[in-house]
Amino acid sequence: MRAAAISGILCLSGMSALIFETLWLRVAGLAFGNSISAAAIILSSFMTGLAIGGAIASVVKLGRWRPLRLYCSLEATVAILGCTLVFAIPFLGAGMRPLFQLLWDHQTALNALRFSFSFLILLAPSTAMGLTLPVLVEDSVLQPKAFN
């Protein structure tokens, strides 16, 4: 029964991650530009954060902490930071508009700036998302013996 509940939680977590990714892409597109390169930069920032979370999980011994408790705190972090970003990114874009206009003729520098800002603002929630699955599979219920 516990494995079924955890599987359902993982499904909901994955759905919320996709919803956040879509929301961040839309609001960041409004803030940083709706070009193909801007969307690719924002998406690559999100995926980089997920990869960093997975890399942290592979290096750090996650078994020391209680997996479900750590998972809950990671999901709370994703929820708080994710919702904050949805409302904060448009204000950030409005504040950055003069700098973007100044760099409009220098697309390489503009794309570097877009990547830097999107990477910095998406780093914490996307890294927490990348950590959730490795943390949860450390739970004793989901160990290989439970599936035999």
CSV table of N, CA and C in Angstrom, one decimal:
chain,number,residue,atom,x,y,z
A,1,MET,N,0.8,-1.2,0.0
A,1,MET,CA,0.0,0.0,0.0
A,1,MET,C,0.9,1.3,0.0
A,2,ARG,N,1.9,1.2,0.8
A,2,ARG,CA,2.8,2.4,0.9
A,2,ARG,C,3.5,2.7,-0.5
A,3,ALA,N,3.9,1.6,-1.2
A,3,ALA,CA,4.6,1.7,-2.5
A,3,ALA,C,3.6,2.4,-3.5
A,4,ALA,N,2.3,2.0,-3.4
A,4,ALA,CA,1.3,2.6,-4.3
A,4,ALA,C,1.1,4.1,-4.0
A,5,ALA,N,1.1,4.4,-2.7
A,5,ALA,CA,1.0,5.8,-2.4
A,5,ALA,C,2.2,6.6,-2.8
A,6,ILE,N,3.4,6.1,-2.6
A,6,ILE,CA,4.6,6.8,-3.1
A,6,ILE,C,4.6,6.9,-4.6
A,7,SER,N,4.2,5.9,-5.3
A,7,SER,CA,4.1,6.0,-6.8
A,7,SER,C,3.1,7.1,-7.2
A,8,GLY,N,2.0,7.2,-6.5
A,8,GLY,CA,1.0,8.2,-6.8
A,8,GLY,C,1.6,9.6,-6.6
A,9,ILE,N,2.4,9.7,-5.5
A,9,ILE,CA,3.0,11.0,-5.2
A,9,ILE,C,4.0,11.4,-6.2
A,10,LEU,N,4.8,10.4,-6.7
A,10,LEU,CA,5.8,10.6,-7.7
A,10,LEU,C,5.1,11.1,-9.0
A,11,CYS,N,4.0,10.5,-9.3
A,11,CYS,CA,3.2,10.9,-10.5
A,11,CYS,C,2.8,12.4,-10.4
A,12,LEU,N,2.2,12.7,-9.3
A,12,LEU,CA,1.8,14.1,-9.1
A,12,LEU,C,3.0,15.1,-9.1
A,13,SER,N,4.1,14.6,-8.5
A,13,SER,CA,5.3,15.5,-8.5
A,13,SER,C,5.8,15.7,-10.0
A,14,GLY,N,5.8,14.7,-10.8
A,14,GLY,CA,6.2,14.8,-12.2
A,14,GLY,C,5.2,15.8,-12.9
A,15,MET,N,4.0,15.6,-12.7
A,15,MET,CA,3.0,16.5,-13.3
A,15,MET,C,3.2,18.0,-12.9
A,16,SER,N,3.5,18.2,-11.6
A,16,SER,CA,3.7,19.6,-11.2
A,16,SER,C,5.0,20.1,-11.8
A,17,ALA,N,6.0,19.3,-11.9
A,17,ALA,CA,7.2,19.7,-12.5
A,17,ALA,C,7.0,20.2,-14.0
A,18,LEU,N,6.2,19.4,-14.7
A,18,LEU,CA,5.9,19.8,-16.1
A,18,LEU,C,5.1,21.1,-16.1
A,19,ILE,N,4.2,21.2,-15.2
A,19,ILE,CA,3.4,22.5,-15.1
A,19,ILE,C,4.3,23.7,-14.9
A,20,PHE,N,5.2,23.5,-13.9
A,20,PHE,CA,6.1,24.6,-13.5
A,20,PHE,C,7.0,24.9,-14.7
A,21,GLU,N,7.5,23.9,-15.4
A,21,GLU,CA,8.3,24.1,-16.6
A,21,GLU,C,7.6,24.9,-17.6
A,22,THR,N,6.4,24.6,-17.9
A,22,THR,CA,5.6,25.3,-18.9
A,22,THR,C,5.3,26.7,-18.4
A,23,LEU,N,4.9,26.9,-17.2
A,23,LEU,CA,4.7,28.3,-16.7
A,23,LEU,C,5.9,29.1,-16.7
A,24,TRP,N,7.1,28.6,-16.3
A,24,TRP,CA,8.3,29.3,-16.3
A,24,TRP,C,8.7,29.7,-17.7
A,25,LEU,N,8.5,28.8,-18.6
A,25,LEU,CA,8.8,29.1,-20.0
A,25,LEU,C,8.0,30.2,-20.6
A,26,ARG,N,6.7,30.2,-20.2
A,26,ARG,CA,5.8,31.2,-20.7
A,26,ARG,C,6.1,32.6,-20.1
A,27,VAL,N,6.2,32.6,-18.8
A,27,VAL,CA,6.5,33.9,-18.2
A,27,VAL,C,7.9,34.4,-18.5
A,28,ALA,N,8.8,33.5,-18.6
A,28,ALA,CA,10.2,33.9,-18.9
A,28,ALA,C,10.2,34.4,-20.4
A,29,GLY,N,9.4,33.8,-21.2
A,29,GLY,CA,9.3,34.2,-22.6
A,29,GLY,C,8.8,35.6,-22.7
A,30,LEU,N,7.9,36.0,-21.8
A,30,LEU,CA,7.4,37.4,-21.8
A,30,LEU,C,8.4,38.3,-21.2
A,31,ALA,N,9.2,37.8,-20.3
A,31,ALA,CA,10.2,38.7,-19.6
A,31,ALA,C,11.5,38.8,-20.5
A,32,PHE,N,12.0,37.7,-21.0
A,32,PHE,CA,13.3,37.7,-21.7
A,32,PHE,C,13.2,37.6,-23.2
A,33,GLY,N,12.0,37.5,-23.7
A,33,GLY,CA,11.8,37.5,-25.2
A,33,GLY,C,11.2,36.1,-25.6
A,34,ASN,N,10.4,36.2,-26.7
A,34,ASN,CA,9.8,34.9,-27.2
A,34,ASN,C,10.4,34.4,-28.4
A,35,SER,N,11.7,34.6,-28.6
A,35,SER,CA,12.4,34.0,-29.7
A,35,SER,C,12.7,32.5,-29.5
A,36,ILE,N,13.1,31.8,-30.5
A,36,ILE,CA,13.4,30.4,-30.4
A,36,ILE,C,14.7,30.3,-29.5
A,37,SER,N,15.6,31.2,-29.7
A,37,SER,CA,16.8,31.1,-28.9
A,37,SER,C,16.6,31.4,-27.4
A,38,ALA,N,15.6,32.4,-27.1
A,38,ALA,CA,15.3,32.7,-25.7
A,38,ALA,C,14.6,31.4,-25.1
A,39,ALA,N,13.7,30.8,-25.8
A,39,ALA,CA,13.1,29.6,-25.3
A,39,ALA,C,14.0,28.5,-25.0
A,40,ALA,N,15.0,28.3,-26.0
A,40,ALA,CA,16.0,27.3,-25.8
A,40,ALA,C,16.9,27.5,-24.6
A,41,ILE,N,17.2,28.8,-24.4
A,41,ILE,CA,18.1,29.2,-23.3
A,41,ILE,C,17.4,28.9,-22.0
A,42,ILE,N,16.1,29.2,-21.9
A,42,ILE,CA,15.3,29.0,-20.6
A,42,ILE,C,15.2,27.5,-20.4
A,43,LEU,N,14.9,26.7,-21.4
A,43,LEU,CA,14.7,25.3,-21.3
A,43,LEU,C,16.0,24.6,-20.9
A,44,SER,N,17.1,25.1,-21.5
A,44,SER,CA,18.4,24.5,-21.1
A,44,SER,C,18.8,24.9,-19.7
A,45,SER,N,18.4,26.0,-19.2
A,45,SER,CA,18.7,26.4,-17.8
A,45,SER,C,17.9,25.4,-16.9
A,46,PHE,N,16.6,25.2,-17.2
A,46,PHE,CA,15.8,24.2,-16.4
A,46,PHE,C,16.4,22.8,-16.4
A,47,MET,N,16.8,22.4,-17.6
A,47,MET,CA,17.4,21.0,-17.7
A,47,MET,C,18.7,20.9,-17.0
A,48,THR,N,19.5,22.0,-17.0
A,48,THR,CA,20.8,22.0,-16.3
A,48,THR,C,20.6,21.9,-14.8
A,49,GLY,N,19.6,22.6,-14.3
A,49,GLY,CA,19.2,22.5,-12.9
A,49,GLY,C,18.8,21.1,-12.5
A,50,LEU,N,18.1,20.4,-13.3
A,50,LEU,CA,17.7,19.0,-13.1
A,50,LEU,C,18.9,18.1,-13.0
A,51,ALA,N,19.8,18.4,-14.0
A,51,ALA,CA,21.1,17.6,-14.0
A,51,ALA,C,21.9,17.8,-12.8
A,52,ILE,N,22.0,19.0,-12.4
A,52,ILE,CA,22.8,19.3,-11.2
A,52,ILE,C,22.2,18.6,-10.0
A,53,GLY,N,20.9,18.6,-9.9
A,53,GLY,CA,20.2,17.9,-8.8
A,53,GLY,C,20.6,16.4,-8.8
A,54,GLY,N,20.5,15.8,-10.0
A,54,GLY,CA,20.9,14.4,-10.1
A,54,GLY,C,22.4,14.2,-9.8
A,55,ALA,N,23.2,15.1,-10.2
A,55,ALA,CA,24.7,15.0,-9.9
A,55,ALA,C,24.9,15.1,-8.4
A,56,ILE,N,24.2,16.0,-7.7
A,56,ILE,CA,24.4,16.1,-6.3
A,56,ILE,C,23.9,14.8,-5.6
A,57,ALA,N,22.8,14.2,-6.1
A,57,ALA,CA,22.3,13.0,-5.5
A,57,ALA,C,23.3,11.8,-5.7
A,58,SER,N,24.1,11.8,-6.8
A,58,SER,CA,25.0,10.8,-7.0
A,58,SER,C,26.3,10.9,-6.2
A,59,VAL,N,26.6,12.1,-5.7
A,59,VAL,CA,27.8,12.3,-5.0
A,59,VAL,C,27.5,12.3,-3.4
A,60,VAL,N,26.4,12.8,-3.0
A,60,VAL,CA,26.1,12.9,-1.6
A,60,VAL,C,25.4,11.6,-1.1
A,61,LYS,N,25.8,11.1,0.0
A,61,LYS,CA,25.1,10.0,0.6
A,61,LYS,C,23.8,10.4,1.1
A,62,LEU,N,22.7,10.1,0.4
A,62,LEU,CA,21.4,10.5,0.8
A,62,LEU,C,20.8,9.6,1.8
A,63,GLY,N,21.3,8.4,2.0
A,63,GLY,CA,20.8,7.4,3.0
A,63,GLY,C,20.9,7.9,4.4
A,64,ARG,N,21.7,8.9,4.7
A,64,ARG,CA,21.9,9.4,6.1
A,64,ARG,C,20.6,10.1,6.6
A,65,TRP,N,19.9,10.7,5.7
A,65,TRP,CA,18.7,11.4,6.1
A,65,TRP,C,17.4,10.5,5.9
A,66,ARG,N,16.4,10.9,6.5
A,66,ARG,CA,15.1,10.1,6.3
A,66,ARG,C,14.6,10.6,4.9
A,67,PRO,N,14.5,9.6,4.0
A,67,PRO,CA,14.2,10.0,2.6
A,67,PRO,C,12.9,10.7,2.5
A,68,LEU,N,11.8,10.2,3.1
A,68,LEU,CA,10.5,10.9,2.9
A,68,LEU,C,10.5,12.3,3.5
A,69,ARG,N,11.2,12.5,4.6
A,69,ARG,CA,11.2,13.8,5.2
A,69,ARG,C,12.0,14.8,4.3
A,70,LEU,N,13.1,14.3,3.8
A,70,LEU,CA,13.9,15.1,2.8
A,70,LEU,C,13.1,15.4,1.5
A,71,TYR,N,12.4,14.4,1.1
A,71,TYR,CA,11.6,14.6,-0.1
A,71,TYR,C,10.6,15.6,0.1
A,72,CYS,N,9.9,15.6,1.2
A,72,CYS,CA,8.9,16.6,1.5
A,72,CYS,C,9.4,18.0,1.5
A,73,SER,N,10.6,18.1,2.1
A,73,SER,CA,11.2,19.5,2.2
A,73,SER,C,11.7,19.9,0.8
A,74,LEU,N,12.1,19.0,0.0
A,74,LEU,CA,12.5,19.4,-1.4
A,74,LEU,C,11.2,19.8,-2.2
A,75,GLU,N,10.2,19.1,-2.0
A,75,GLU,CA,8.9,19.4,-2.7
A,75,GLU,C,8.4,20.8,-2.2
A,76,ALA,N,8.5,21.0,-0.9
A,76,ALA,CA,8.0,22.3,-0.4
A,76,ALA,C,8.9,23.5,-1.0
A,77,THR,N,10.2,23.2,-1.1
A,77,THR,CA,11.1,24.2,-1.7
A,77,THR,C,10.7,24.5,-3.1
A,78,VAL,N,10.4,23.4,-3.9
A,78,VAL,CA,10.0,23.6,-5.3
A,78,VAL,C,8.7,24.4,-5.4
A,79,ALA,N,7.8,24.1,-4.5
A,79,ALA,CA,6.5,24.8,-4.5
A,79,ALA,C,6.6,26.2,-4.2
A,80,ILE,N,7.4,26.5,-3.1
A,80,ILE,CA,7.5,27.9,-2.7
A,80,ILE,C,8.3,28.7,-3.7
A,81,LEU,N,9.5,28.2,-4.1
A,81,LEU,CA,10.3,29.0,-5.1
A,81,LEU,C,9.6,29.0,-6.5
A,82,GLY,N,9.0,27.9,-6.9
A,82,GLY,CA,8.3,27.9,-8.2
A,82,GLY,C,7.2,28.9,-8.3
A,83,CYS,N,6.3,28.9,-7.3
A,83,CYS,CA,5.2,29.9,-7.3
A,83,CYS,C,5.8,31.4,-7.2
A,84,THR,N,6.8,31.6,-6.4
A,84,THR,CA,7.5,32.9,-6.4
A,84,THR,C,8.0,33.3,-7.7
A,85,LEU,N,8.6,32.4,-8.4
A,85,LEU,CA,9.2,32.7,-9.8
A,85,LEU,C,8.1,33.1,-10.8
A,86,VAL,N,7.0,32.4,-10.7
A,86,VAL,CA,5.9,32.7,-11.6
A,86,VAL,C,5.4,34.1,-11.5
A,87,PHE,N,5.4,34.6,-10.3
A,87,PHE,CA,5.0,36.0,-10.1
A,87,PHE,C,6.1,37.0,-10.2
A,88,ALA,N,7.3,36.6,-9.9
A,88,ALA,CA,8.5,37.5,-9.9
A,88,ALA,C,9.1,37.7,-11.3
A,89,ILE,N,9.1,36.7,-12.1
A,89,ILE,CA,9.8,36.9,-13.4
A,89,ILE,C,9.3,38.0,-14.3
A,90,PRO,N,8.0,38.3,-14.3
A,90,PRO,CA,7.6,39.5,-15.1
A,90,PRO,C,8.2,40.8,-14.6
A,91,PHE,N,8.3,40.9,-13.3
A,91,PHE,CA,8.9,42.1,-12.7
A,91,PHE,C,10.4,42.2,-13.0
A,92,LEU,N,11.0,41.1,-13.0
A,92,LEU,CA,12.4,41.0,-13.3
A,92,LEU,C,12.6,41.4,-14.8
A,93,GLY,N,11.8,40.9,-15.6
A,93,GLY,CA,11.9,41.3,-17.1
A,93,GLY,C,11.7,42.7,-17.3
A,94,ALA,N,10.7,43.3,-16.6
A,94,ALA,CA,10.5,44.8,-16.7
A,94,ALA,C,11.7,45.6,-16.3
A,95,GLY,N,12.3,45.1,-15.2
A,95,GLY,CA,13.5,45.8,-14.7
A,95,GLY,C,14.7,45.6,-15.7
A,96,MET,N,14.8,44.5,-16.4
A,96,MET,CA,15.9,44.2,-17.2
A,96,MET,C,15.7,44.8,-18.7
A,97,ARG,N,14.5,45.3,-19.0
A,97,ARG,CA,14.2,45.7,-20.3
A,97,ARG,C,15.2,46.8,-20.8
A,98,PRO,N,15.6,47.8,-20.1
A,98,PRO,CA,16.6,48.8,-20.6
A,98,PRO,C,17.9,48.1,-21.0
A,99,LEU,N,18.4,47.1,-20.2
A,99,LEU,CA,19.6,46.5,-20.5
A,99,LEU,C,19.4,45.6,-21.8
A,100,PHE,N,18.3,44.9,-21.9
A,100,PHE,CA,18.1,44.1,-23.1
A,100,PHE,C,18.0,45.0,-24.4
A,101,GLN,N,17.4,46.2,-24.2
A,101,GLN,CA,17.3,47.1,-25.4
A,101,GLN,C,18.7,47.6,-25.8
A,102,LEU,N,19.5,47.9,-24.8
A,102,LEU,CA,20.9,48.3,-25.0
A,102,LEU,C,21.7,47.3,-25.8
A,103,LEU,N,21.5,46.0,-25.5
A,103,LEU,CA,22.2,44.9,-26.1
A,103,LEU,C,21.5,44.3,-27.3
A,104,TRP,N,20.5,44.9,-27.8
A,104,TRP,CA,19.7,44.3,-28.9
A,104,TRP,C,20.5,44.1,-30.1
A,105,ASP,N,21.5,45.0,-30.4
A,105,ASP,CA,22.3,44.8,-31.6
A,105,ASP,C,23.4,43.8,-31.4
A,106,HIS,N,23.6,43.3,-30.2
A,106,HIS,CA,24.7,42.4,-29.9
A,106,HIS,C,24.0,41.1,-29.3
A,107,GLN,N,23.5,40.3,-30.3
A,107,GLN,CA,22.7,39.1,-29.9
A,107,GLN,C,23.5,38.1,-29.1
A,108,THR,N,24.8,38.0,-29.3
A,108,THR,CA,25.5,37.0,-28.5
A,108,THR,C,25.6,37.4,-27.1
A,109,ALA,N,25.8,38.7,-26.8
A,109,ALA,CA,25.9,39.2,-25.4
A,109,ALA,C,24.5,39.1,-24.8
A,110,LEU,N,23.5,39.4,-25.6
A,110,LEU,CA,22.1,39.4,-25.1
A,110,LEU,C,21.7,38.0,-24.7
A,111,ASN,N,22.1,37.0,-25.5
A,111,ASN,CA,21.8,35.6,-25.2
A,111,ASN,C,22.6,35.1,-24.0
A,112,ALA,N,23.8,35.6,-23.9
A,112,ALA,CA,24.6,35.2,-22.7
A,112,ALA,C,23.9,35.8,-21.4
A,113,LEU,N,23.4,37.0,-21.5
A,113,LEU,CA,22.8,37.6,-20.4
A,113,LEU,C,21.5,36.9,-20.1
A,114,ARG,N,20.7,36.6,-21.1
A,114,ARG,CA,19.5,35.8,-20.9
A,114,ARG,C,19.7,34.5,-20.2
A,115,PHE,N,20.8,33.8,-20.7
A,115,PHE,CA,21.1,32.5,-20.1
A,115,PHE,C,21.5,32.6,-18.6
A,116,SER,N,22.4,33.6,-18.4
A,116,SER,CA,22.8,33.9,-17.0
A,116,SER,C,21.7,34.1,-16.0
A,117,PHE,N,20.8,35.0,-16.4
A,117,PHE,CA,19.7,35.3,-15.5
A,117,PHE,C,18.7,34.1,-15.4
A,118,SER,N,18.4,33.5,-16.5
A,118,SER,CA,17.4,32.4,-16.4
A,118,SER,C,18.1,31.2,-15.6
A,119,PHE,N,19.4,31.0,-15.8
A,119,PHE,CA,20.1,30.0,-15.0
A,119,PHE,C,20.0,30.3,-13.5
A,120,LEU,N,20.3,31.5,-13.2
A,120,LEU,CA,20.4,31.9,-11.8
A,120,LEU,C,19.0,31.8,-11.1
A,121,ILE,N,18.0,32.2,-11.8
A,121,ILE,CA,16.7,32.2,-11.1
A,121,ILE,C,16.0,30.8,-11.1
A,122,LEU,N,16.4,30.0,-12.1
A,122,LEU,CA,15.8,28.6,-12.1
A,122,LEU,C,16.7,27.6,-11.4
A,123,LEU,N,17.9,28.0,-11.0
A,123,LEU,CA,18.8,27.0,-10.4
A,123,LEU,C,18.3,26.3,-9.1
A,124,ALA,N,17.8,27.0,-8.2
A,124,ALA,CA,17.4,26.4,-6.9
A,124,ALA,C,16.1,25.5,-7.1
A,125,PRO,N,15.0,26.0,-7.7
A,125,PRO,CA,13.9,25.1,-7.8
A,125,PRO,C,14.1,23.9,-8.7
A,126,SER,N,14.9,24.1,-9.8
A,126,SER,CA,15.1,23.0,-10.7
A,126,SER,C,16.1,22.0,-10.2
A,127,THR,N,17.0,22.4,-9.4
A,127,THR,CA,18.0,21.5,-8.7
A,127,THR,C,17.2,20.7,-7.7
A,128,ALA,N,16.3,21.3,-6.9
A,128,ALA,CA,15.5,20.6,-6.0
A,128,ALA,C,14.6,19.6,-6.7
A,129,MET,N,14.1,19.9,-7.9
A,129,MET,CA,13.3,18.9,-8.7
A,129,MET,C,14.2,17.8,-9.1
A,130,GLY,N,15.4,18.1,-9.4
A,130,GLY,CA,16.4,17.0,-9.8
A,130,GLY,C,16.7,16.1,-8.7
A,131,LEU,N,16.6,16.6,-7.5
A,131,LEU,CA,17.0,15.7,-6.3
A,131,LEU,C,15.8,14.9,-5.8
A,132,THR,N,14.6,15.2,-6.2
A,132,THR,CA,13.4,14.5,-5.6
A,132,THR,C,13.4,13.0,-5.9
A,133,LEU,N,13.5,12.6,-7.1
A,133,LEU,CA,13.5,11.2,-7.4
A,133,LEU,C,14.6,10.4,-6.8
A,134,PRO,N,15.9,10.8,-6.9
A,134,PRO,CA,16.9,10.1,-6.2
A,134,PRO,C,16.7,10.0,-4.7
A,135,VAL,N,16.2,11.0,-4.1
A,135,VAL,CA,15.9,11.0,-2.6
A,135,VAL,C,14.8,10.0,-2.3
A,136,LEU,N,13.8,10.0,-3.1
A,136,LEU,CA,12.6,9.1,-2.8
A,136,LEU,C,12.9,7.7,-3.0
A,137,VAL,N,13.7,7.3,-4.0
A,137,VAL,CA,14.0,5.9,-4.2
A,137,VAL,C,15.0,5.4,-3.2
A,138,GLU,N,15.5,6.2,-2.3
A,138,GLU,CA,16.3,5.7,-1.1
A,138,GLU,C,15.4,5.2,0.0
A,139,ASP,N,14.1,5.4,-0.1
A,139,ASP,CA,13.1,4.9,0.9
A,139,ASP,C,13.2,3.4,0.9
A,140,SER,N,13.1,2.8,2.0
A,140,SER,CA,13.2,1.4,2.1
A,140,SER,C,12.0,0.6,1.4
A,141,VAL,N,10.9,1.2,1.3
A,141,VAL,CA,9.8,0.6,0.6
A,141,VAL,C,10.1,0.4,-0.9
A,142,LEU,N,10.9,1.3,-1.5
A,142,LEU,CA,11.2,1.2,-2.9
A,142,LEU,C,12.5,0.5,-3.2
A,143,GLN,N,13.1,-0.1,-2.2
A,143,GLN,CA,14.3,-0.8,-2.5
A,143,GLN,C,14.0,-2.1,-3.3
A,144,PRO,N,14.9,-2.6,-4.0
A,144,PRO,CA,14.7,-3.7,-5.0
A,144,PRO,C,14.0,-4.9,-4.3
A,145,LYS,N,14.2,-5.2,-3.0
A,145,LYS,CA,13.6,-6.3,-2.4
A,145,LYS,C,12.1,-6.2,-2.3
A,146,ALA,N,11.6,-5.0,-2.3
A,146,ALA,CA,10.1,-4.8,-2.3
A,146,ALA,C,9.5,-5.1,-3.6
A,147,PHE,N,10.2,-5.2,-4.7
A,147,PHE,CA,9.6,-5.5,-6.0
A,147,PHE,C,9.7,-6.9,-6.4
A,148,ASN,N,10.3,-7.8,-5.5
A,148,ASN,CA,10.5,-9.2,-5.9
A,148,ASN,C,9.3,-10.0,-5.5
